[in-house]
Short mmCIF file of C-alpha atoms and ligand atoms in Angstrom, two decimals:
data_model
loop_
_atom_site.label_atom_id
_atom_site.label_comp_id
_atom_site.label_asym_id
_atom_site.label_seq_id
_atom_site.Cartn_x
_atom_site.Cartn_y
_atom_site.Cartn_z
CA UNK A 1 23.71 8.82 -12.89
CA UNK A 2 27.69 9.26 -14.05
CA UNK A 3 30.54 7.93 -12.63
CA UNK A 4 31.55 11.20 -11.23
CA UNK A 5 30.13 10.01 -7.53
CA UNK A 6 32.96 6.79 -7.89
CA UNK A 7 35.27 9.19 -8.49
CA UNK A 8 34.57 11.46 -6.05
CA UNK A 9 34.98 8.64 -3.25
CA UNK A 10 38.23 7.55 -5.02
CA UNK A 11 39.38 11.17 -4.57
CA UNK A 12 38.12 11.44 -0.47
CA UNK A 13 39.10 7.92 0.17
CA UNK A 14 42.84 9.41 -1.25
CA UNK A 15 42.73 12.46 1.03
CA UNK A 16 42.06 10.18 4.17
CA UNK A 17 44.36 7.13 3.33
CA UNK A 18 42.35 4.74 2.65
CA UNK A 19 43.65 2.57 -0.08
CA UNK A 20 40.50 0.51 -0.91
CA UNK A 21 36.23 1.00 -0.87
CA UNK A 22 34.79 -2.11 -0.31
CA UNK A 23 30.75 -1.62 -0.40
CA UNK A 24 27.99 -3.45 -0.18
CA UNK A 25 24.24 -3.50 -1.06
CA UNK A 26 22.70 -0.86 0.53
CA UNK A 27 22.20 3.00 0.46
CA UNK A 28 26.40 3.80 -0.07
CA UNK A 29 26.33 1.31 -2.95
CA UNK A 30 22.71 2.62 -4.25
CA UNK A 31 24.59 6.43 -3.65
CA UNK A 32 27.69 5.44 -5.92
CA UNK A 33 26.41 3.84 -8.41
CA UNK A 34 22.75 3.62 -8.66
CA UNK A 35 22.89 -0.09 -8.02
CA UNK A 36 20.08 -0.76 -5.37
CA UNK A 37 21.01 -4.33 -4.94
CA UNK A 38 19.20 -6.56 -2.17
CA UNK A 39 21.40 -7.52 1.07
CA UNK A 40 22.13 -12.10 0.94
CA UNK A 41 24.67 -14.12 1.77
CA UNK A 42 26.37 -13.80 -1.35
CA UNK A 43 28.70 -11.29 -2.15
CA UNK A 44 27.95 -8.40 -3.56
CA UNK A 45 30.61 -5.46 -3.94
CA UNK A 46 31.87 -2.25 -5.05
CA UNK A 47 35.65 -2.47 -4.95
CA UNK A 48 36.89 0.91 -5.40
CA UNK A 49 40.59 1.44 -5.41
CA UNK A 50 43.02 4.14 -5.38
CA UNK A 51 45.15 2.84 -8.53
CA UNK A 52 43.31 1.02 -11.19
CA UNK A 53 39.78 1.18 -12.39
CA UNK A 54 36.77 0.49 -9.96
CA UNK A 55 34.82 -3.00 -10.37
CA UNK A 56 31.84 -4.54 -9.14
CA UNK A 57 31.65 -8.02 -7.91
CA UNK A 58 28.59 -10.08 -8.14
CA UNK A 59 27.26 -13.32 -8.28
CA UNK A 60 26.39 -14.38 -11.73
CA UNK A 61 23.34 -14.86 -11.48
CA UNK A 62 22.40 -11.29 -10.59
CA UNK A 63 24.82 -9.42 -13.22
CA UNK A 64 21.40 -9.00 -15.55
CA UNK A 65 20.21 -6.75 -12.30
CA UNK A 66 23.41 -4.57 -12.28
CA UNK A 67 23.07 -4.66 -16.12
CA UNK A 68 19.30 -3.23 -16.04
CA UNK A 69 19.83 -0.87 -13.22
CA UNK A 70 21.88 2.58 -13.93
CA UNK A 71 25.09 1.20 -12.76
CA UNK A 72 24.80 -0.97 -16.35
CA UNK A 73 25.70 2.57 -18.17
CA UNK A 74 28.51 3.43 -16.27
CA UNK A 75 31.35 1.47 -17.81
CA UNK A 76 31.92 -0.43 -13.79
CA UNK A 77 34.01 -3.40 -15.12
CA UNK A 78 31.84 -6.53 -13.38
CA UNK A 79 33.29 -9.53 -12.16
CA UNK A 80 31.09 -12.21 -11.78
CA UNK A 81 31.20 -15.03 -9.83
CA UNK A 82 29.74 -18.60 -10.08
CA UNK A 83 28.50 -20.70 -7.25
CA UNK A 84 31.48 -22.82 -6.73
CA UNK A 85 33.77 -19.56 -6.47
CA UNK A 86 35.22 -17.80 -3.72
CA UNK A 87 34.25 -14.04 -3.94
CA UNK A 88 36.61 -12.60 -1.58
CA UNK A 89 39.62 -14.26 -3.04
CA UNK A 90 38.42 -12.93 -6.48
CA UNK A 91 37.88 -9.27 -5.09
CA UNK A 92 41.13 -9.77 -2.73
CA UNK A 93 43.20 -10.43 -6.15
CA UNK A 94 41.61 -7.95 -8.34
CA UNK A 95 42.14 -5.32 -5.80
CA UNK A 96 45.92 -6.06 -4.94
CA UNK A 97 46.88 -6.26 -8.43
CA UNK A 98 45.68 -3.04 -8.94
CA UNK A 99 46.99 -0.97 -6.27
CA UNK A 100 50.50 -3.35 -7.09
CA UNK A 101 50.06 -4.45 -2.96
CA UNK A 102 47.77 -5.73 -0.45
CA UNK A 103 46.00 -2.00 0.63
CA UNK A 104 46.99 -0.96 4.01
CA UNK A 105 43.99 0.51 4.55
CA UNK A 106 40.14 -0.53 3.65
CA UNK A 107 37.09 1.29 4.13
CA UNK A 108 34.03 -0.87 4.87
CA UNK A 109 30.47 0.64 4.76
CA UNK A 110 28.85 1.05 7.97
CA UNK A 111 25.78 -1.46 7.15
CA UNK A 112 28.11 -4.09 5.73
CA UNK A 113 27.17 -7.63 7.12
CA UNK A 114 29.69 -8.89 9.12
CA UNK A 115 29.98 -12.28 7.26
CA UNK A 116 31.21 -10.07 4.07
CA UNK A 117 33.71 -7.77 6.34
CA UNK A 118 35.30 -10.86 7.95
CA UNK A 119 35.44 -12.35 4.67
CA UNK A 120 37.05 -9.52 3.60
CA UNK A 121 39.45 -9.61 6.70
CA UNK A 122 40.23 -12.83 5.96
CA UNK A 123 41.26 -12.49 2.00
CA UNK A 124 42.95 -10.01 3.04
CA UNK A 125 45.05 -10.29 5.93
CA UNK A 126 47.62 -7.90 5.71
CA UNK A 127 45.38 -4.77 5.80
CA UNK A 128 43.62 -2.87 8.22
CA UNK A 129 39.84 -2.73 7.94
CA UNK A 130 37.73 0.61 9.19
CA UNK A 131 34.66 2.21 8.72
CA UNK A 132 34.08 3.91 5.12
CA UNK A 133 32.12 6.41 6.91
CA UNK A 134 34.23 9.33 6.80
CA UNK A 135 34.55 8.91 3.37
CA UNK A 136 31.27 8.56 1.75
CA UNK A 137 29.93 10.39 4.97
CA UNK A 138 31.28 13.65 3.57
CA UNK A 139 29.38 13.23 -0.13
CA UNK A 140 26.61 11.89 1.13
CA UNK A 141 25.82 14.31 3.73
CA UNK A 142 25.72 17.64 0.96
CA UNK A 143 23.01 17.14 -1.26
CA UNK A 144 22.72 18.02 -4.74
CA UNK A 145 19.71 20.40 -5.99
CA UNK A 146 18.32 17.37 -7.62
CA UNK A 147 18.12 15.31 -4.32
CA UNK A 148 16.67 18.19 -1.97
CA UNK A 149 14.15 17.94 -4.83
CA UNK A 150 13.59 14.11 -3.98
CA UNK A 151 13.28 14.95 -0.38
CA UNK A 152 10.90 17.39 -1.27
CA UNK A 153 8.63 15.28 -3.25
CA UNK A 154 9.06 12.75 -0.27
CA UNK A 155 8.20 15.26 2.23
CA UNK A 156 5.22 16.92 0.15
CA UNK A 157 3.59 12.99 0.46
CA UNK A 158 4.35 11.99 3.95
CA UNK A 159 2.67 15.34 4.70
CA UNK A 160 -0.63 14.55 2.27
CA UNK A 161 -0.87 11.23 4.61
CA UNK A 162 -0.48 13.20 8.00
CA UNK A 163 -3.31 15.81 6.06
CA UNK A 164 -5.59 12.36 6.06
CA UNK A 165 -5.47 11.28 9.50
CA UNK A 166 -8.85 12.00 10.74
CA UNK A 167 -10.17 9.22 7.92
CA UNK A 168 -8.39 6.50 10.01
CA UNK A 169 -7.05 8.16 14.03
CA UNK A 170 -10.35 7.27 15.96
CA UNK A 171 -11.47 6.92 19.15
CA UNK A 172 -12.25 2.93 19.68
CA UNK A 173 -9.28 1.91 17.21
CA UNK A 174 -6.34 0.10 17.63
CA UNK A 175 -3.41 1.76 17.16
CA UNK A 176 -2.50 -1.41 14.86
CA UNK A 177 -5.60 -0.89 13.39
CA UNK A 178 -4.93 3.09 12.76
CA UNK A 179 -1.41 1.82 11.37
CA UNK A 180 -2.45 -0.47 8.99
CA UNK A 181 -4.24 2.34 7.14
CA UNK A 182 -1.63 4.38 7.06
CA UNK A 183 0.85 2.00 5.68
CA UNK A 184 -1.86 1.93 2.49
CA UNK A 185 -2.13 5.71 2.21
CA UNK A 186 2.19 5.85 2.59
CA UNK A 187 2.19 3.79 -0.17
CA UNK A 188 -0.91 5.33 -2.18
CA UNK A 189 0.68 8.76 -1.09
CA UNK A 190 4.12 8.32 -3.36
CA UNK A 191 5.99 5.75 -1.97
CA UNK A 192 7.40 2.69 -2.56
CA UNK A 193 7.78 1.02 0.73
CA UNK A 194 6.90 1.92 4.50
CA UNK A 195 9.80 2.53 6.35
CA UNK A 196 8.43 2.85 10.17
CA UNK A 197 4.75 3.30 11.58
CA UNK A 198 4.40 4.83 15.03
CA UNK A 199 1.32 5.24 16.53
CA UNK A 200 1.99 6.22 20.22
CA UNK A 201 -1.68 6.95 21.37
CA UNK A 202 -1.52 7.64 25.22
CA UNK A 203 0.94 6.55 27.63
CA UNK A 204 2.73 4.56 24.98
CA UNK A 205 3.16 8.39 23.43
CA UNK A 206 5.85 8.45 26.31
CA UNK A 207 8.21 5.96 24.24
CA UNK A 208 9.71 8.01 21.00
CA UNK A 209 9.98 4.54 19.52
CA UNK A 210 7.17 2.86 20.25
CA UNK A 211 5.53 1.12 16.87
CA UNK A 212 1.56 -0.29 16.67
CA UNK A 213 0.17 -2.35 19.71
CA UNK A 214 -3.64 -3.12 20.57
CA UNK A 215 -4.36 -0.52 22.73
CA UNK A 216 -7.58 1.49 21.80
CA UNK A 217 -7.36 4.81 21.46
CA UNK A 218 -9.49 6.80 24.25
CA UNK A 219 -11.28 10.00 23.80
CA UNK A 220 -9.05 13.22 24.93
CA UNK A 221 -5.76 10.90 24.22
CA UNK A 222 -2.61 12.25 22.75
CA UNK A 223 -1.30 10.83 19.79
CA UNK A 224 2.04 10.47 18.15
CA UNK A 225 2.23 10.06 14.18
CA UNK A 226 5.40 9.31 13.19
CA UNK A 227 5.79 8.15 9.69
CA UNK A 228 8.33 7.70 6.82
CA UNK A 229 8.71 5.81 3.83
CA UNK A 230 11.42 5.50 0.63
CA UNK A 231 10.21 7.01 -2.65
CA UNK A 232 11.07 5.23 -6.15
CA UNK A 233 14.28 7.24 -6.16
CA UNK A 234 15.30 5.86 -2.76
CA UNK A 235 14.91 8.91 -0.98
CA UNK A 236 12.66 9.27 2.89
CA UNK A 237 10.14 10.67 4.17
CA UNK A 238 9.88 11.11 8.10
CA UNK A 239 7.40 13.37 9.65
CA UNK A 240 5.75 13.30 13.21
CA UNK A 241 2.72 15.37 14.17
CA UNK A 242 1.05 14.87 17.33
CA UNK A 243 -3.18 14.55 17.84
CA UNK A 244 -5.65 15.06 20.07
CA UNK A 245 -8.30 12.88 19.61
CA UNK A 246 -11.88 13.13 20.44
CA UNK A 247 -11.97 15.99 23.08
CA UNK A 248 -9.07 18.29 24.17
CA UNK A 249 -6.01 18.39 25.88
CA UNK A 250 -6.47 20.26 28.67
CA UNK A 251 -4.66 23.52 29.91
CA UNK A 252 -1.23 21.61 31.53
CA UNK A 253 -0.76 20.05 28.21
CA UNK A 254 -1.32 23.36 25.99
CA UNK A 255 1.10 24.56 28.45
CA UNK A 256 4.21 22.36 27.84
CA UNK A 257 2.86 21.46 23.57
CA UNK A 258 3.72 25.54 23.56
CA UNK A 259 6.89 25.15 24.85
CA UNK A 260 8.18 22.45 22.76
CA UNK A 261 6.44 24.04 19.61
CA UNK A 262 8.85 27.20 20.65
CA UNK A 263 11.63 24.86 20.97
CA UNK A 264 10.90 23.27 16.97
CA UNK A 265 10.67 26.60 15.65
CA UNK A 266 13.99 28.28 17.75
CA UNK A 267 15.74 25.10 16.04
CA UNK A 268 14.84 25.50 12.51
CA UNK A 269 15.28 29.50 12.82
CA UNK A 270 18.92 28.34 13.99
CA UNK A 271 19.70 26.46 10.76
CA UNK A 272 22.18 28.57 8.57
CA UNK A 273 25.79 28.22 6.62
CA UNK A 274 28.09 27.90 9.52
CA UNK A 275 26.02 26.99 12.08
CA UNK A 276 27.28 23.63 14.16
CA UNK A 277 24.72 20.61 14.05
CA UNK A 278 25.32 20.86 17.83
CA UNK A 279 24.18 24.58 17.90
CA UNK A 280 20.97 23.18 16.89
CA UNK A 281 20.31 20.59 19.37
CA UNK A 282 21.46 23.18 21.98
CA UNK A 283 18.44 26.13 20.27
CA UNK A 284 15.91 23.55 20.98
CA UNK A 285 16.91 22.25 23.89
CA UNK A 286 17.54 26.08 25.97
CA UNK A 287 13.93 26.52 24.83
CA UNK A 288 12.68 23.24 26.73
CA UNK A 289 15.17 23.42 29.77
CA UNK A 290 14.23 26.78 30.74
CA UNK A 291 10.51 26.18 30.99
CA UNK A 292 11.69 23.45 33.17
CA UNK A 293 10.93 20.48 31.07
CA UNK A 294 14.26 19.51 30.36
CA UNK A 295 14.09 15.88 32.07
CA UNK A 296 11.58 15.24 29.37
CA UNK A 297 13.35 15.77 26.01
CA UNK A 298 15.60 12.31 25.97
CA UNK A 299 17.12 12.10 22.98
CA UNK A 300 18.60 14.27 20.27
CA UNK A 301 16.82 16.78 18.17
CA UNK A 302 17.60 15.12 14.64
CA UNK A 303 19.27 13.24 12.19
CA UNK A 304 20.17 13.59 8.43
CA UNK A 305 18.32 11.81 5.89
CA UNK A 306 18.71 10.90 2.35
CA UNK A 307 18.78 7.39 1.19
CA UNK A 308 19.06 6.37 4.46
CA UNK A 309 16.23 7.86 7.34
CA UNK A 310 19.06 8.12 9.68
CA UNK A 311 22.62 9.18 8.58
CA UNK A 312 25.01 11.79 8.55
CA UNK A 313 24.81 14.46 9.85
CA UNK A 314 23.49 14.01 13.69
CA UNK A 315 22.02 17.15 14.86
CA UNK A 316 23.43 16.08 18.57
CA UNK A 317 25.91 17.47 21.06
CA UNK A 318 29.28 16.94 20.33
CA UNK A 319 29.10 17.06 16.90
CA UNK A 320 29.98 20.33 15.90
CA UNK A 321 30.22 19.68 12.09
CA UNK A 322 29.79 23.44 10.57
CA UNK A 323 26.16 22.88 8.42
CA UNK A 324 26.77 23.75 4.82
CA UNK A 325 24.21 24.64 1.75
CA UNK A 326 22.37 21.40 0.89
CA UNK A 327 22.75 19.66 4.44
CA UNK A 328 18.92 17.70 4.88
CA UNK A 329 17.90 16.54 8.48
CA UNK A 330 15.09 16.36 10.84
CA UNK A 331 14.59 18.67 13.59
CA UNK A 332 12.70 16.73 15.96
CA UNK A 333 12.43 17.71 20.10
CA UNK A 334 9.83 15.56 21.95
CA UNK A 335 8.19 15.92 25.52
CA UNK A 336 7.62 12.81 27.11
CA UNK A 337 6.23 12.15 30.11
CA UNK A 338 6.58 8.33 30.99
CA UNK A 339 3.36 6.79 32.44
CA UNK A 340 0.85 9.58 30.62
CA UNK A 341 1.47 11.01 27.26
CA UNK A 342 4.23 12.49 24.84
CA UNK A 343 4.22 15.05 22.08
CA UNK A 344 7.13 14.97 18.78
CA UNK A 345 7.11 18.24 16.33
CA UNK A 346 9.37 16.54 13.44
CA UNK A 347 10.31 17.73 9.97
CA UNK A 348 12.47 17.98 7.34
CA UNK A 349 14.85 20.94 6.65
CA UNK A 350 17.48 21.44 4.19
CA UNK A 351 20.61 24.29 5.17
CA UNK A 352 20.71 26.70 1.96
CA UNK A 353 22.74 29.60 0.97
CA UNK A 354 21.16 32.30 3.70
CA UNK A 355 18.98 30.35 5.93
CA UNK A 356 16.94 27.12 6.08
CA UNK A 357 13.78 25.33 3.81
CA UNK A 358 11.32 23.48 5.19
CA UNK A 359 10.21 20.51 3.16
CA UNK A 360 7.19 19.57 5.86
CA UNK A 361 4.37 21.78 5.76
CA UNK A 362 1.48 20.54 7.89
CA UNK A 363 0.51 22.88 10.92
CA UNK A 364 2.73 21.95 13.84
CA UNK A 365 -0.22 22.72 16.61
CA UNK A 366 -1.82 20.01 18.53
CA UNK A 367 -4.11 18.86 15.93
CA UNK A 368 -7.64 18.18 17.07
CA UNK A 369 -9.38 15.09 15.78
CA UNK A 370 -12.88 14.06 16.03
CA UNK A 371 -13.15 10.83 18.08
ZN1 ZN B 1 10.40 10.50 12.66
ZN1 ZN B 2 13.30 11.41 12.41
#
C-alpha cells in the first residue's frame, strides 16, 4: 500500500471539480488507504483535499487501529478526536483552512451513513455535497495486476465450494440446512466472511434473490447456488451454478438451460478493449430473446466487483462505458420462470489486453446431483 491511490483521487477529484473527499469506513476508504475501519456512529473520515495534505479523522480511541493497519505507514496526518468533541467541526476547519475557503464542492462516498453526510452538510454549509462516485468510480473500476490476482484467488475458492456441493445439496434438506454448510466450507474454502447464501431449490429458484428458507428440497428439483464471500485482502467471490438434484430435468428444461448457457458464453466471448458494458448485456440478452425466452431474463447480466460484490461498472443498458484492460465483473443471465423453477450461469471475468479471462472455472451445465 503507498499513498499513490490518495493521490490519484486528489488528481480525479481536480479534473471533475470537486474541491474536497470526504470518506468513510467502507470499501472507498479500505481502497485509498488500506484502512478497513468498521461503520458506528462516530466519525470516521478520510478528508482529502485539493490544496493541503490529506488527513484522517478518527475517534481516539480507534487511532491504535489506523496505526496497526497499512494506512499507519503512509504518513496520513490523523486527527483524533475525544468523546466530548465535535468531529465535523474539527474536519470542517481542517479542511477550509487548507483549501484557504469553505470547498464549493464535496464528494461523499456512496455508502456514507447519512448521519455523517448531514453532519457534514451541516459543518459545512456553504458547499455543495454530491456523490464521490465519479471520482473513485473511475480508479476503482480498472484493476491492477495484483488485484485481478485477488479476484482470482477468490474465484479459484468460491469455485472449490461449488466443486463440494453434492456433500451437503440433498434431497430431504432444507435449503437453510444446505446453507448452513456452505457458509462453513466459504469460510474453510479461503475466506474471511460470507457475503450472501442463496439456495433457490424449486419454485423459490424463480426469485434471483431469494436467500435460505425451510423448504425441502424434492427429488428432480432445480437448484440455484449462488455464493460469495470477502477474502483477507477484501476482495469477492460470487459464483452461481445451478443443480439438478436427485433425478433429471426433463427435456423442456434442457431446452431453455441450452439457451441461456448460449447466452453466458455469447456474453463473455463479447468482452474485449472497447467493447460497451451495454454491448454485453445486449450479447446475452439477443441470445435469450430470440429463443423466445426473453420475458424471463429480469434483470441485468452483471455487475463489477472488487472490494465491493456490486460496484462499478454495471454491465446494463444504458451504460455504455467503453470496457478497458483490467475491468472485473460478473456475467450473469438467469431464466426464471415464476411459480416453477429458475436457472443463473454466473462468473467472474476480467477485460484484458485482446480478449477476456475467466476467473470461475466449474462446468456451467446443469449439474446433476444425487438426491
Ligand atoms: Zn451472484
Ligand atoms: Zn453477481
Amino acid at each position: 500500500m503507498t499513498i499513490e491511490r490518495v493521490h490519484a483521487a486528489r488528481e480525479v477529484a481536480g479534473e471533475l471539480g470537486v474541491d474536497l473527499l470526504v470518506l468513510t469506513p467502507g470499501s472507498d476508504l479500505r481502497y485509498l488507504c488500506g484502512y478497513n475501519a468498521h461503520a458506528m456512529e462516530r466519525l470516521t473520515t478520510l478528508a482529502v483535499p485539493q490544496r493541503g495534505e490529506p488527513f484522517l479523522v478518527v475517534p481516539r480511541l480507534e487511532a491504535p487501529m489506523v496505526d496497526a493497519s497499512p494506512a499507519g505507514a503512509l504518513g496520513l496526518e490523523l486527527l483524533a478526536w475525544d468523546e466530548t468533541d465535535d468531529p465535523f467541526a474539527l474536519l470542517a476547519r481542517t479542511a477550509t483552512a487548507r483549501l484557504g475557503a469553505e470547498p464549493t464542492r464535496v464528494g461523499v462516498g456512496a455508502r456514507t451513513w447519512a448521519e455523517h453526510a448531514l453532519g457534514v452538510q451541516r459543518a459545512l454549509p456553504g458547499s455543495a455535497l454530491e456523490l464521490a462516485g465519479p471520482v473513485v468510480d473511475r480508479l476503482r473500476m480498472v484493476k491492477s495486476a495484483a488485484e485481478i490476482e485477488e479476484l482470482a484467488i477468490a474465484g479459484a475458492a468460491i469455485d472449490r465450494v461449488h466443486a463440494r456441493m453434492g456433500e451437503w445439496l440433498r434431497v430431504g434438506r432444507t435449503e437453510a440446512e444446505v446453507g448452513a454448510d456452505i457458509d462453513a466450507a466459504i469460510r474453510a474454502e479461503g475466506h474471511v466472511g460470507v457475503d450472501f447464501t442463496i439456495v433457490g431449490s424449486g419454485p423459490n429458484g424463480a426469485s434471483p434473490h431469494h436467500e435460505l428458507s425451510g423448504r425441502t428440497v424434492e427429488a428432480g428439483d432445480l437448484v440455484v447456488v449462488d455464493i460469495g464471500g470477502e477474502t483477507a485482502t477484501g476482495y469477492r467471490s460470487d459464483c452461481t451454478r445451478t443443480y439438478v438434484v436427485g433425478g433429471s430435468a426433463g427435456a423442456d428444461v434442457a431446452e431453455w438451460y441450452a439457451v441461456l448457457k448460449e447466452a453466458q458464453r455469447a456474453a463473455t466471448a463479447a468482452v474485449r478493449p472497447g467493447a460497451t458494458a451495454e454491448s454485453i448485456d445486449a450479447a446475452a440478452r439477443a441470445v435469450i430473446d430470440q429463443a423466445g425466452w426473453g420475458e424471463h431474463f429480469i434483470h441485468r447480466t452483471g455487475h463489477g466487483i472488487g472490494l465491493d460484490t456490486h460496484e462499478a461498472p454495471y454491465i446494463v443498458a444504458g451504460n455504455d462505458v467503453p470496457l478497458v484492460p483490467g475491468m472485473a465483473f460478473s456475467v450473469e443471465p438467469g431464466i426464471y420462470l415464476a411459480g416453477r423453477c429458475g436457472a443463473r450461469i454466473e462468473d467472474i471475468v476480467v477485460c484484458t489486453d485482446d480478449g477476456v479471462r475467466t476467473l470461475n472455472d466449474g462446468p456451467r451445465e446443469l449439474v446433476e446431483l444425487p438426491g
